[in-house]
C-alpha atoms as a printed R data frame, in Angstrom:
    type eleno elety resid chain resno       x      y       z
1   ATOM     1    CA   MET     A     1 -72.553 73.180   7.422
2   ATOM     2    CA   LEU     A     2 -73.857 74.404   4.059
3   ATOM     3    CA   CYS     A     3 -71.780 71.763   2.262
4   ATOM     4    CA   ALA     A     4 -73.251 69.007   4.430
5   ATOM     5    CA   LYS     A     5 -76.831 70.173   3.769
6   ATOM     6    CA   LEU     A     6 -76.266 70.401   0.031
7   ATOM     7    CA   THR     A     7 -74.639 67.001  -0.279
8   ATOM     8    CA   SER     A     8 -77.410 65.395   1.736
9   ATOM     9    CA   ARG     A     9 -79.911 66.610  -0.879
10  ATOM    10    CA   LEU     A    10 -77.999 65.630  -3.996
11  ATOM    11    CA   ASN     A    11 -78.682 62.192  -5.369
12  ATOM    12    CA   THR     A    12 -75.956 59.739  -6.283
13  ATOM    13    CA   ALA     A    13 -76.203 60.214 -10.040
14  ATOM    14    CA   VAL     A    14 -75.822 63.982  -9.789
15  ATOM    15    CA   LEU     A    15 -72.804 63.664  -7.507
16  ATOM    16    CA   ARG     A    16 -71.091 61.238  -9.830
17  ATOM    17    CA   THR     A    17 -71.817 63.457 -12.841
18  ATOM    18    CA   ILE     A    18 -70.306 66.422 -11.048
19  ATOM    19    CA   HIS     A    19 -67.320 64.397  -9.900
20  ATOM    20    CA   HIS     A    20 -66.479 63.062 -13.333
21  ATOM    21    CA   GLY     A    21 -66.980 65.926 -15.629
22  ATOM    22    CA   THR     A    22 -68.104 69.458 -14.807
23  ATOM    23    CA   GLY     A    23 -65.805 72.359 -15.209
24  ATOM    24    CA   HIS     A    24 -66.742 73.988 -11.913
25  ATOM    25    CA   PRO     A    25 -64.050 73.533  -9.267
26  ATOM    26    CA   CYS     A    26 -66.407 74.272  -6.420
27  ATOM    27    CA   LEU     A    27 -68.827 71.563  -7.540
28  ATOM    28    CA   PHE     A    28 -66.001 69.071  -8.024
29  ATOM    29    CA   THR     A    29 -64.786 69.809  -4.491
30  ATOM    30    CA   LEU     A    30 -68.305 69.368  -3.142
31  ATOM    31    CA   SER     A    31 -68.763 65.984  -4.853
32  ATOM    32    CA   ASN     A    32 -65.257 64.853  -4.019
33  ATOM    33    CA   ARG     A    33 -65.776 65.600  -0.334
34  ATOM    34    CA   PHE     A    34 -68.888 63.454  -0.426
35  ATOM    35    CA   LEU     A    35 -67.519 60.548  -2.453
36  ATOM    36    CA   GLN     A    36 -64.269 60.281  -0.478
37  ATOM    37    CA   ASN     A    37 -65.716 60.865   2.961
38  ATOM    38    CA   ASP     A    38 -64.598 58.189   5.420
39  ATOM    39    CA   ALA     A    39 -67.867 58.475   7.328
40  ATOM    40    CA   ARG     A    40 -70.973 56.526   6.342
41  ATOM    41    CA   ARG     A    41 -73.811 58.462   4.731
42  ATOM    42    CA   THR     A    42 -77.337 57.671   3.584
43  ATOM    43    CA   VAL     A    43 -78.548 59.402   0.407
44  ATOM    44    CA   ASP     A    44 -81.662 58.577  -1.652
45  ATOM    45    CA   GLY     A    45 -81.904 55.020  -0.404
46  ATOM    46    CA   PHE     A    46 -78.213 54.151  -0.738
47  ATOM    47    CA   TYR     A    47 -75.712 53.562   2.034
48  ATOM    48    CA   PHE     A    48 -72.137 54.677   1.378
49  ATOM    49    CA   THR     A    49 -69.091 53.398   3.207
50  ATOM    50    CA   SER     A    50 -65.378 53.350   2.591
51  ATOM    51    CA   SER     A    51 -63.299 50.197   2.360
52  ATOM    52    CA   GLY     A    52 -60.609 51.529   4.637
53  ATOM    53    CA   PRO     A    53 -57.108 52.814   4.102
54  ATOM    54    CA   GLY     A    54 -54.790 51.723   1.326
55  ATOM    55    CA   ASP     A    55 -51.629 49.677   1.812
56  ATOM    56    CA   PHE     A    56 -49.343 51.161   4.513
57  ATOM    57    CA   CYS     A    57 -49.505 54.810   3.393
58  ATOM    58    CA   TYR     A    58 -53.152 55.349   4.181
59  ATOM    59    CA   ARG     A    59 -52.931 59.077   4.776
60  ATOM    60    CA   GLN     A    60 -52.135 59.658   1.141
61  ATOM    61    CA   HIS     A    61 -54.418 57.070  -0.453
62  ATOM    62    CA   PRO     A    62 -58.182 57.761  -0.349
63  ATOM    63    CA   ALA     A    63 -60.400 54.824   0.451
64  ATOM    64    CA   ARG     A    64 -62.375 53.055  -2.221
65  ATOM    65    CA   ILE     A    65 -66.105 53.702  -2.134
66  ATOM    66    CA   PHE     A    66 -68.656 50.918  -1.970
67  ATOM    67    CA   VAL     A    67 -72.423 51.304  -2.385
68  ATOM    68    CA   THR     A    68 -74.961 49.152  -0.565
69  ATOM    69    CA   GLN     A    69 -78.711 49.037  -0.164
70  ATOM    70    CA   HIS     A    70 -80.268 49.705   3.227
71  ATOM    71    CA   THR     A    71 -80.336 45.918   3.618
72  ATOM    72    CA   GLY     A    72 -76.627 46.155   4.480
73  ATOM    73    CA   ARG     A    73 -75.277 44.170   1.502
74  ATOM    74    CA   ARG     A    74 -72.061 45.532   0.039
75  ATOM    75    CA   SER     A    75 -71.213 45.542  -3.635
76  ATOM    76    CA   PHE     A    76 -68.974 42.666  -4.683
77  ATOM    77    CA   SER     A    77 -65.259 43.358  -4.261
78  ATOM    78    CA   LEU     A    78 -62.217 41.158  -3.889
79  ATOM    79    CA   SER     A    79 -59.874 43.861  -2.616
80  ATOM    80    CA   ALA     A    80 -57.999 42.939   0.543
81  ATOM    81    CA   ALA     A    81 -59.383 45.936   2.425
82  ATOM    82    CA   ALA     A    82 -62.962 45.031   1.434
83  ATOM    83    CA   ILE     A    83 -62.490 41.450   2.635
84  ATOM    84    CA   VAL     A    84 -61.236 42.665   6.011
85  ATOM    85    CA   ASN     A    85 -64.063 45.178   6.348
86  ATOM    86    CA   SER     A    86 -66.652 42.503   5.557
87  ATOM    87    CA   ALA     A    87 -65.400 40.314   8.424
88  ATOM    88    CA   PRO     A    88 -67.107 40.365  11.841
89  ATOM    89    CA   SER     A    89 -66.121 43.451  13.818
90  ATOM    90    CA   HIS     A    90 -64.416 41.464  16.600
91  ATOM    91    CA   VAL     A    91 -62.230 39.693  14.018
92  ATOM    92    CA   GLN     A    92 -61.164 42.786  12.067
93  ATOM    93    CA   PRO     A    93 -58.469 43.971  14.547
94  ATOM    94    CA   TYR     A    94 -56.686 40.621  14.248
95  ATOM    95    CA   LEU     A    95 -56.837 40.725  10.458
96  ATOM    96    CA   ARG     A    96 -55.395 44.227  10.529
97  ATOM    97    CA   LEU     A    97 -52.741 43.111  13.017
98  ATOM    98    CA   MET     A    98 -51.502 40.570  10.472
99  ATOM    99    CA   ARG     A    99 -51.871 43.239   7.727
100 ATOM   100    CA   LEU     A   100 -54.327 41.192   5.712
101 ATOM   101    CA   ASP     A   101 -55.725 44.474   4.398
102 ATOM   102    CA   LYS     A   102 -52.247 45.493   3.205
103 ATOM   103    CA   PRO     A   103 -51.056 42.638   0.964
104 ATOM   104    CA   ILE     A   104 -47.968 44.281  -0.564
105 ATOM   105    CA   GLY     A   105 -45.743 42.977   2.233
106 ATOM   106    CA   THR     A   106 -46.962 39.421   1.656
107 ATOM   107    CA   TRP     A   107 -46.155 39.753  -2.039
108 ATOM   108    CA   LEU     A   108 -42.629 40.947  -1.316
109 ATOM   109    CA   LEU     A   109 -42.084 38.012   1.027
110 ATOM   110    CA   TYR     A   110 -43.601 35.514  -1.410
111 ATOM   111    CA   LEU     A   111 -41.931 36.545  -4.676
112 ATOM   112    CA   PRO     A   112 -38.375 35.356  -3.846
113 ATOM   113    CA   CYS     A   113 -39.933 31.957  -3.064
114 ATOM   114    CA   THR     A   114 -41.519 31.873  -6.528
115 ATOM   115    CA   TRP     A   115 -38.198 32.712  -8.194
116 ATOM   116    CA   SER     A   116 -36.488 29.825  -6.452
117 ATOM   117    CA   ILE     A   117 -39.299 27.328  -7.114
118 ATOM   118    CA   ALA     A   118 -39.397 28.330 -10.785
119 ATOM   119    CA   LEU     A   119 -35.619 28.016 -11.164
120 ATOM   120    CA   ALA     A   120 -35.772 24.538  -9.646
121 ATOM   121    CA   ALA     A   121 -38.358 23.340 -12.191
122 ATOM   122    CA   GLU     A   122 -37.366 20.857 -14.876
123 ATOM   123    CA   PRO     A   123 -36.703 22.243 -18.377
124 ATOM   124    CA   GLY     A   124 -39.934 22.621 -20.321
125 ATOM   125    CA   CYS     A   125 -42.076 22.353 -17.181
126 ATOM   126    CA   LEU     A   126 -44.132 24.826 -15.205
127 ATOM   127    CA   PRO     A   127 -43.136 25.469 -11.578
128 ATOM   128    CA   ASP     A   128 -44.699 23.081  -9.083
129 ATOM   129    CA   LEU     A   129 -48.132 24.651  -8.560
130 ATOM   130    CA   GLY     A   130 -48.617 22.817  -5.285
131 ATOM   131    CA   MET     A   131 -45.382 24.292  -3.948
132 ATOM   132    CA   LEU     A   132 -46.370 27.762  -5.117
133 ATOM   133    CA   ALA     A   133 -49.682 27.462  -3.250
134 ATOM   134    CA   LEU     A   134 -48.002 26.054  -0.141
135 ATOM   135    CA   PHE     A   135 -45.410 28.825  -0.064
136 ATOM   136    CA   GLY     A   136 -48.134 31.430  -0.681
137 ATOM   137    CA   THR     A   137 -49.943 30.202   2.425
138 ATOM   138    CA   GLY     A   138 -46.696 30.184   4.372
139 ATOM   139    CA   ALA     A   139 -45.840 33.706   3.249
140 ATOM   140    CA   LEU     A   140 -49.244 34.982   4.387
141 ATOM   141    CA   LEU     A   141 -48.877 33.376   7.807
142 ATOM   142    CA   MET     A   142 -45.241 34.308   8.390
143 ATOM   143    CA   ARG     A   143 -45.728 37.877   7.242
144 ATOM   144    CA   GLY     A   144 -48.668 38.100   9.650
145 ATOM   145    CA   ALA     A   145 -46.550 36.644  12.453
146 ATOM   146    CA   GLY     A   146 -43.743 39.082  11.685
147 ATOM   147    CA   CYS     A   147 -46.143 42.027  11.802
148 ATOM   148    CA   THR     A   148 -47.561 40.815  15.104
149 ATOM   149    CA   ILE     A   149 -44.074 40.544  16.606
150 ATOM   150    CA   ASN     A   150 -43.179 43.967  15.213
151 ATOM   151    CA   ASP     A   151 -46.266 45.603  16.727
152 ATOM   152    CA   MET     A   152 -45.698 43.939  20.080
153 ATOM   153    CA   TRP     A   153 -42.149 45.299  20.203
154 ATOM   154    CA   ASP     A   154 -43.136 48.726  18.844
155 ATOM   155    CA   LYS     A   155 -46.311 49.489  20.779
156 ATOM   156    CA   ASP     A   156 -44.888 52.611  22.446
157 ATOM   157    CA   PHE     A   157 -43.199 53.839  19.252
158 ATOM   158    CA   ASP     A   158 -46.324 53.301  17.148
159 ATOM   159    CA   LYS     A   159 -48.389 55.513  19.456
160 ATOM   160    CA   GLN     A   160 -46.134 58.457  18.601
161 ATOM   161    CA   VAL     A   161 -46.326 58.090  14.802
162 ATOM   162    CA   SER     A   162 -49.470 59.202  13.013
163 ATOM   163    CA   ARG     A   163 -49.212 56.453  10.360
164 ATOM   164    CA   THR     A   164 -49.039 53.670  12.956
165 ATOM   165    CA   ALA     A   165 -51.042 55.062  15.874
166 ATOM   166    CA   SER     A   166 -54.200 53.268  14.698
167 ATOM   167    CA   ARG     A   167 -52.591 49.831  14.664
168 ATOM   168    CA   PRO     A   168 -54.574 47.415  16.876
169 ATOM   169    CA   ILE     A   169 -52.012 47.015  19.667
170 ATOM   170    CA   ALA     A   170 -50.993 50.689  19.741
171 ATOM   171    CA   SER     A   171 -54.626 51.818  19.796
172 ATOM   172    CA   GLY     A   172 -55.581 49.351  22.527
173 ATOM   173    CA   GLU     A   173 -57.960 47.229  20.420
174 ATOM   174    CA   ILE     A   174 -55.784 44.196  21.138
175 ATOM   175    CA   SER     A   175 -53.724 43.639  24.274
176 ATOM   176    CA   ARG     A   176 -50.187 42.292  24.181
177 ATOM   177    CA   PHE     A   177 -51.393 39.039  25.732
178 ATOM   178    CA   GLN     A   178 -54.082 38.627  23.074
179 ATOM   179    CA   ALA     A   179 -51.477 39.370  20.414
180 ATOM   180    CA   LEU     A   180 -49.178 36.737  21.930
181 ATOM   181    CA   VAL     A   181 -51.921 34.112  21.772
182 ATOM   182    CA   PHE     A   182 -52.702 35.124  18.191
183 ATOM   183    CA   LEU     A   183 -49.006 34.916  17.343
184 ATOM   184    CA   GLY     A   184 -48.910 31.377  18.710
185 ATOM   185    CA   GLY     A   185 -51.801 30.439  16.432
186 ATOM   186    CA   GLN     A   186 -50.126 31.908  13.352
187 ATOM   187    CA   LEU     A   187 -46.818 30.197  14.077
188 ATOM   188    CA   SER     A   188 -48.586 26.881  14.688
189 ATOM   189    CA   LEU     A   189 -50.296 27.075  11.308
190 ATOM   190    CA   ALA     A   190 -47.016 28.104   9.676
191 ATOM   191    CA   LEU     A   191 -45.349 25.096  11.299
192 ATOM   192    CA   GLY     A   192 -48.036 22.915   9.756
193 ATOM   193    CA   VAL     A   193 -47.116 24.311   6.328
194 ATOM   194    CA   LEU     A   194 -43.397 23.783   6.994
195 ATOM   195    CA   LEU     A   195 -43.965 20.162   8.033
196 ATOM   196    CA   CYS     A   196 -45.321 19.468   4.546
197 ATOM   197    CA   LEU     A   197 -41.761 19.892   3.204
198 ATOM   198    CA   ASN     A   198 -38.744 17.572   3.313
199 ATOM   199    CA   TYR     A   199 -36.531 17.334   6.403
200 ATOM   200    CA   TYR     A   200 -33.787 19.495   4.907
201 ATOM   201    CA   SER     A   201 -36.302 22.287   4.224
202 ATOM   202    CA   ILE     A   202 -37.861 21.948   7.680
203 ATOM   203    CA   ALA     A   203 -34.471 22.537   9.296
204 ATOM   204    CA   LEU     A   204 -33.688 25.393   6.894
205 ATOM   205    CA   GLY     A   205 -37.047 27.066   7.466
206 ATOM   206    CA   THR     A   206 -36.821 26.748  11.244
207 ATOM   207    CA   SER     A   207 -33.441 28.466  11.225
208 ATOM   208    CA   SER     A   208 -35.041 31.672   9.942
209 ATOM   209    CA   LEU     A   209 -37.099 32.183  13.110
210 ATOM   210    CA   CYS     A   210 -34.313 34.035  14.910
211 ATOM   211    CA   LEU     A   211 -34.337 36.628  12.119
212 ATOM   212    CA   VAL     A   212 -38.120 36.942  12.246
213 ATOM   213    CA   ILE     A   213 -38.074 37.580  15.996
214 ATOM   214    CA   THR     A   214 -35.087 39.941  16.174
215 ATOM   215    CA   TYR     A   215 -35.653 42.071  13.069
216 ATOM   216    CA   PRO     A   216 -38.038 44.553  14.787
217 ATOM   217    CA   LEU     A   217 -35.332 45.333  17.357
218 ATOM   218    CA   MET     A   218 -32.744 46.296  14.759
219 ATOM   219    CA   LYS     A   219 -34.150 49.778  14.178
220 ATOM   220    CA   ARG     A   220 -33.196 50.579  17.782
221 ATOM   221    CA   ILE     A   221 -29.621 49.357  17.347
222 ATOM   222    CA   THR     A   222 -28.403 50.091  13.830
223 ATOM   223    CA   TYR     A   223 -28.996 52.318  10.838
224 ATOM   224    CA   TRP     A   224 -29.153 49.131   8.733
225 ATOM   225    CA   PRO     A   225 -32.434 47.450   9.779
226 ATOM   226    CA   GLN     A   226 -33.295 47.143   6.076
227 ATOM   227    CA   LEU     A   227 -30.373 44.740   5.689
228 ATOM   228    CA   VAL     A   228 -31.755 42.483   8.428
229 ATOM   229    CA   LEU     A   229 -35.201 42.715   6.821
230 ATOM   230    CA   GLY     A   230 -33.619 41.634   3.533
231 ATOM   231    CA   LEU     A   231 -31.984 38.627   5.175
232 ATOM   232    CA   THR     A   232 -35.376 37.706   6.649
233 ATOM   233    CA   PHE     A   233 -37.682 38.408   3.706
234 ATOM   234    CA   ASN     A   234 -35.602 36.544   1.140
235 ATOM   235    CA   TRP     A   235 -35.121 33.276   3.023
236 ATOM   236    CA   GLY     A   236 -37.588 31.775   0.576
237 ATOM   237    CA   ALA     A   237 -34.960 32.096  -2.153
238 ATOM   238    CA   LEU     A   238 -33.151 29.288  -0.334
239 ATOM   239    CA   LEU     A   239 -36.181 27.400   0.914
240 ATOM   240    CA   GLY     A   240 -38.042 27.212  -2.409
241 ATOM   241    CA   TRP     A   241 -35.194 25.412  -4.178
242 ATOM   242    CA   SER     A   242 -34.632 22.954  -1.324
243 ATOM   243    CA   ALA     A   243 -38.365 22.188  -1.139
244 ATOM   244    CA   VAL     A   244 -38.330 21.125  -4.795
245 ATOM   245    CA   LYS     A   245 -34.885 19.520  -5.040
246 ATOM   246    CA   GLY     A   246 -34.350 18.199  -1.499
247 ATOM   247    CA   SER     A   247 -31.301 20.381  -0.807
248 ATOM   248    CA   CYS     A   248 -29.790 23.695  -1.896
249 ATOM   249    CA   ASP     A   249 -27.570 24.159  -4.905
250 ATOM   250    CA   TRP     A   250 -25.568 26.966  -3.361
251 ATOM   251    CA   SER     A   251 -24.166 28.091  -6.721
252 ATOM   252    CA   VAL     A   252 -27.726 29.127  -7.636
253 ATOM   253    CA   CYS     A   253 -29.373 29.773  -4.277
254 ATOM   254    CA   LEU     A   254 -26.739 32.036  -2.720
255 ATOM   255    CA   PRO     A   255 -26.542 34.566  -5.597
256 ATOM   256    CA   LEU     A   256 -30.348 34.510  -5.812
257 ATOM   257    CA   TYR     A   257 -30.616 35.146  -2.072
258 ATOM   258    CA   PHE     A   258 -28.006 37.900  -2.268
259 ATOM   259    CA   SER     A   259 -29.944 39.566  -5.100
260 ATOM   260    CA   GLY     A   260 -33.140 39.419  -3.055
261 ATOM   261    CA   VAL     A   261 -31.401 41.081  -0.103
262 ATOM   262    CA   MET     A   262 -30.172 43.877  -2.384
263 ATOM   263    CA   TRP     A   263 -33.692 44.255  -3.778
264 ATOM   264    CA   THR     A   264 -35.054 44.676  -0.258
265 ATOM   265    CA   MET     A   265 -32.406 47.304   0.451
266 ATOM   266    CA   ILE     A   266 -33.724 49.238  -2.549
267 ATOM   267    CA   TYR     A   267 -37.467 49.103  -1.962
268 ATOM   268    CA   ASP     A   268 -37.385 49.354   1.832
269 ATOM   269    CA   THR     A   269 -35.011 52.318   1.809
270 ATOM   270    CA   ILE     A   270 -37.467 54.087  -0.490
271 ATOM   271    CA   TYR     A   271 -40.275 53.077   1.858
272 ATOM   272    CA   ALA     A   272 -38.346 54.311   4.914
273 ATOM   273    CA   HIS     A   273 -38.149 57.813   3.466
274 ATOM   274    CA   GLN     A   274 -41.886 58.118   4.171
275 ATOM   275    CA   ASP     A   275 -41.260 57.896   7.915
276 ATOM   276    CA   LYS     A   276 -37.932 59.664   8.341
277 ATOM   277    CA   GLU     A   277 -39.335 62.702  10.170
278 ATOM   278    CA   ASP     A   278 -41.265 60.533  12.632
279 ATOM   279    CA   ASP     A   279 -38.271 58.208  13.008
280 ATOM   280    CA   ILE     A   280 -36.127 61.130  14.116
281 ATOM   281    CA   LYS     A   281 -38.753 62.156  16.669
282 ATOM   282    CA   VAL     A   282 -39.073 58.730  18.264
283 ATOM   283    CA   GLY     A   283 -35.377 57.883  17.977
284 ATOM   284    CA   VAL     A   284 -35.365 54.901  15.607
285 ATOM   285    CA   LYS     A   285 -32.881 54.345  12.774
286 ATOM   286    CA   SER     A   286 -33.086 53.436   9.089
287 ATOM   287    CA   THR     A   287 -31.045 53.483   5.906
288 ATOM   288    CA   ALA     A   288 -33.127 56.475   4.801
289 ATOM   289    CA   LEU     A   289 -31.641 58.469   7.687
290 ATOM   290    CA   LYS     A   290 -28.214 56.969   7.052
291 ATOM   291    CA   PHE     A   291 -28.059 57.759   3.330
292 ATOM   292    CA   GLN     A   292 -30.124 60.990   3.299
293 ATOM   293    CA   GLU     A   293 -29.339 62.925   0.103
294 ATOM   294    CA   GLN     A   294 -26.938 60.199  -1.048
295 ATOM   295    CA   THR     A   295 -29.830 57.717  -1.245
296 ATOM   296    CA   LYS     A   296 -29.939 57.469  -5.036
297 ATOM   297    CA   LEU     A   297 -26.220 56.747  -5.223
298 ATOM   298    CA   TRP     A   298 -26.558 53.934  -2.695
299 ATOM   299    CA   LEU     A   299 -29.635 52.539  -4.444
300 ATOM   300    CA   SER     A   300 -27.742 52.515  -7.732
301 ATOM   301    CA   GLY     A   301 -25.001 50.461  -6.102
302 ATOM   302    CA   PHE     A   302 -27.571 48.007  -4.698
303 ATOM   303    CA   THR     A   303 -29.087 47.704  -8.176
304 ATOM   304    CA   VAL     A   304 -25.739 46.797  -9.741
305 ATOM   305    CA   ALA     A   305 -25.174 44.210  -7.005
306 ATOM   306    CA   MET     A   306 -28.690 42.773  -7.435
307 ATOM   307    CA   MET     A   307 -28.392 42.436 -11.196
308 ATOM   308    CA   SER     A   308 -24.938 40.857 -10.908
309 ATOM   309    CA   GLY     A   309 -26.305 38.232  -8.514
310 ATOM   310    CA   LEU     A   310 -29.223 37.458 -10.818
311 ATOM   311    CA   VAL     A   311 -26.868 36.997 -13.771
312 ATOM   312    CA   VAL     A   312 -24.688 34.598 -11.766
313 ATOM   313    CA   ALA     A   313 -27.760 32.658 -10.590
314 ATOM   314    CA   GLY     A   314 -29.033 32.454 -14.168
315 ATOM   315    CA   VAL     A   315 -25.722 31.229 -15.569
316 ATOM   316    CA   ASN     A   316 -25.372 28.554 -12.870
317 ATOM   317    CA   ALA     A   317 -28.986 27.459 -13.388
318 ATOM   318    CA   GLU     A   318 -28.400 27.319 -17.167
319 ATOM   319    CA   GLN     A   319 -31.105 29.866 -17.856
320 ATOM   320    CA   THR     A   320 -31.893 31.027 -21.395
321 ATOM   321    CA   LEU     A   321 -32.746 34.111 -23.441
322 ATOM   322    CA   PRO     A   322 -36.194 34.948 -21.936
323 ATOM   323    CA   TYR     A   323 -34.614 35.071 -18.482
324 ATOM   324    CA   TYR     A   324 -31.976 37.574 -19.534
325 ATOM   325    CA   SER     A   325 -34.599 39.595 -21.414
326 ATOM   326    CA   ALA     A   326 -36.553 39.778 -18.163
327 ATOM   327    CA   LEU     A   327 -33.399 40.869 -16.341
328 ATOM   328    CA   THR     A   328 -33.036 43.721 -18.823
329 ATOM   329    CA   ALA     A   329 -36.596 44.824 -18.121
330 ATOM   330    CA   VAL     A   330 -35.980 44.543 -14.360
331 ATOM   331    CA   ALA     A   331 -32.870 46.718 -14.689
332 ATOM   332    CA   PHE     A   332 -34.828 49.391 -16.560
333 ATOM   333    CA   HIS     A   333 -37.606 49.198 -13.953
334 ATOM   334    CA   LEU     A   334 -35.135 49.775 -11.126
335 ATOM   335    CA   ALA     A   335 -33.360 52.552 -13.015
336 ATOM   336    CA   HIS     A   336 -36.688 54.319 -13.515
337 ATOM   337    CA   GLN     A   337 -37.566 53.927  -9.836
338 ATOM   338    CA   ILE     A   338 -34.290 55.384  -8.663
339 ATOM   339    CA   TYR     A   339 -34.074 58.177 -11.232
340 ATOM   340    CA   THR     A   340 -37.630 59.439 -10.762
341 ATOM   341    CA   VAL     A   341 -38.275 58.897  -7.049
342 ATOM   342    CA   ASP     A   342 -38.640 62.042  -4.969
343 ATOM   343    CA   ILE     A   343 -37.426 60.962  -1.552
344 ATOM   344    CA   ASN     A   344 -39.011 64.007   0.052
345 ATOM   345    CA   LYS     A   345 -42.529 63.210  -1.187
346 ATOM   346    CA   THR     A   346 -44.354 60.515   0.733
347 ATOM   347    CA   GLU     A   347 -46.816 59.771  -2.065
348 ATOM   348    CA   ASP     A   348 -44.077 59.225  -4.630
349 ATOM   349    CA   CYS     A   349 -42.082 56.971  -2.301
350 ATOM   350    CA   TRP     A   350 -45.202 54.915  -1.785
351 ATOM   351    CA   ARG     A   351 -45.845 54.556  -5.525
352 ATOM   352    CA   LYS     A   352 -42.278 53.456  -6.191
353 ATOM   353    CA   PHE     A   353 -42.402 51.027  -3.279
354 ATOM   354    CA   ILE     A   354 -45.528 49.165  -4.406
355 ATOM   355    CA   SER     A   355 -44.288 49.026  -8.012
356 ATOM   356    CA   ASN     A   356 -41.821 46.372  -6.842
357 ATOM   357    CA   ARG     A   357 -44.602 43.807  -6.890
358 ATOM   358    CA   SER     A   358 -44.691 44.180 -10.683
359 ATOM   359    CA   LEU     A   359 -40.896 43.915 -10.784
360 ATOM   360    CA   GLY     A   360 -40.932 40.659  -8.838
361 ATOM   361    CA   LEU     A   361 -43.658 39.172 -11.031
362 ATOM   362    CA   LEU     A   362 -41.754 40.208 -14.148
363 ATOM   363    CA   LEU     A   363 -38.702 38.284 -12.974
364 ATOM   364    CA   PHE     A   364 -40.832 35.244 -12.076
365 ATOM   365    CA   PHE     A   365 -42.416 35.061 -15.527
366 ATOM   366    CA   GLY     A   366 -38.991 35.550 -17.088
367 ATOM   367    CA   ILE     A   367 -37.717 32.502 -15.193
368 ATOM   368    CA   VAL     A   368 -40.745 30.425 -16.245
369 ATOM   369    CA   ALA     A   369 -40.331 31.440 -19.900
370 ATOM   370    CA   GLY     A   370 -36.614 30.700 -19.686
371 ATOM   371    CA   LYS     A   371 -37.371 27.162 -18.514
372 ATOM   372    CA   PHE     A   372 -39.626 26.550 -21.520
373 ATOM   373    CA   TRP     A   373 -37.029 28.023 -23.860
374 ATOM   374    CA   GLU     A   374 -34.397 25.763 -22.321
375 ATOM   375    CA   LYS     A   375 -36.406 22.715 -23.434
376 ATOM   376    CA   THR     A   376 -37.220 23.928 -26.924
377 ATOM   377    CA   SER     A   377 -33.673 25.093 -27.602
378 ATOM   378    CA   GLU     A   378 -32.168 21.623 -27.103
379 ATOM   379    CA   THR     A   379 -30.386 20.258 -30.165
380 ATOM   380    CA   PRO     A   380 -31.449 16.884 -31.680
381 ATOM   381    CA   LEU     A   381 -28.223 15.351 -30.334
382 ATOM   382    CA   GLN     A   382 -28.985 16.565 -26.791
383 ATOM   383    CA   LYS     A   383 -32.520 15.185 -27.009
384 ATOM   384    CA   GLU     A   384 -31.197 11.824 -28.210
385 ATOM   385    CA   GLU     A   385 -28.707 11.688 -25.351
386 ATOM   386    CA   GLY     A   386 -31.513 12.544 -22.929
387 ATOM   387    CA   VAL     A   387 -33.572  9.596 -24.198
388 ATOM   388    CA   ARG     A   388 -30.612  7.254 -23.785
């Protein structure tokens, strides 16, 4: 009560000064409680509100703070959570259902597509920017559809887990019928994106739907749902190449796809360790429960398999020095993740999980640089033959 009265009398400047620099723990705690409060407060003419939880692991990640005048205008922000919170209130549950406020999953679905598109580019050329944009849109829609399907299957499970109990279907904000209609809309838009590709890619993309629909059930059946997720999330490693070239070069696409599946096994096993206690309670399975204290050994094996596949894909695609330099950096990144992760600390698992976005981007830029190097490293004789 005393804390509430004091904070209501302190102006914003004083609170920020306390928060950022005094040596008094009690004052820091007082300011921190104010600045990170999820509730909305009015102090000296300013209106404070939080942007909502962070990606997935919202219990451990305090919300960002935004300041607005009494007019209701929010400060400018392009964060995914801020965009969702600025939407009309009746729309927000649907945006959260498709995890628009949690973009890391979309990135992890999209990045294997970018690898494949970049590998399919001509030497000395950038990846097809139109294809990158098209696949980005498709990744956003299909990830949203996958989350909707997952939440429809898992409504009863989600209610029993603190991290997922606030999801729109589990909390009752959206009914299963409304979710089904919304799912139909997402899949229709995704079909529109798919129809922009060649016939080979349309057939290849359509064939992934069975994985999208059945993946959420796997956690009830097997301790290897992460493997099925990997098969689903990395389909773009096949589709990106075929969209550019008209068909798959399996000598490149299969090892790239295999590497993506191994990558998913790494990051999603780390992610699953956040939920292992709740998973035991509700009776669902994961590789985190399967591997337990042997997790790091398994992850090391997946890393070796992933790197081997990337080397094979690079050799068959005639990649050059920048690509293999990027692979070295990727290997060090994975080694650091596995060596330093504390599988019994939720916050650390979360940090390692989201760091895989940087890993995926690193590999993408390595592929792009390798394509430029491939052009510049041609000998005069090769260039002459190319002209002929």
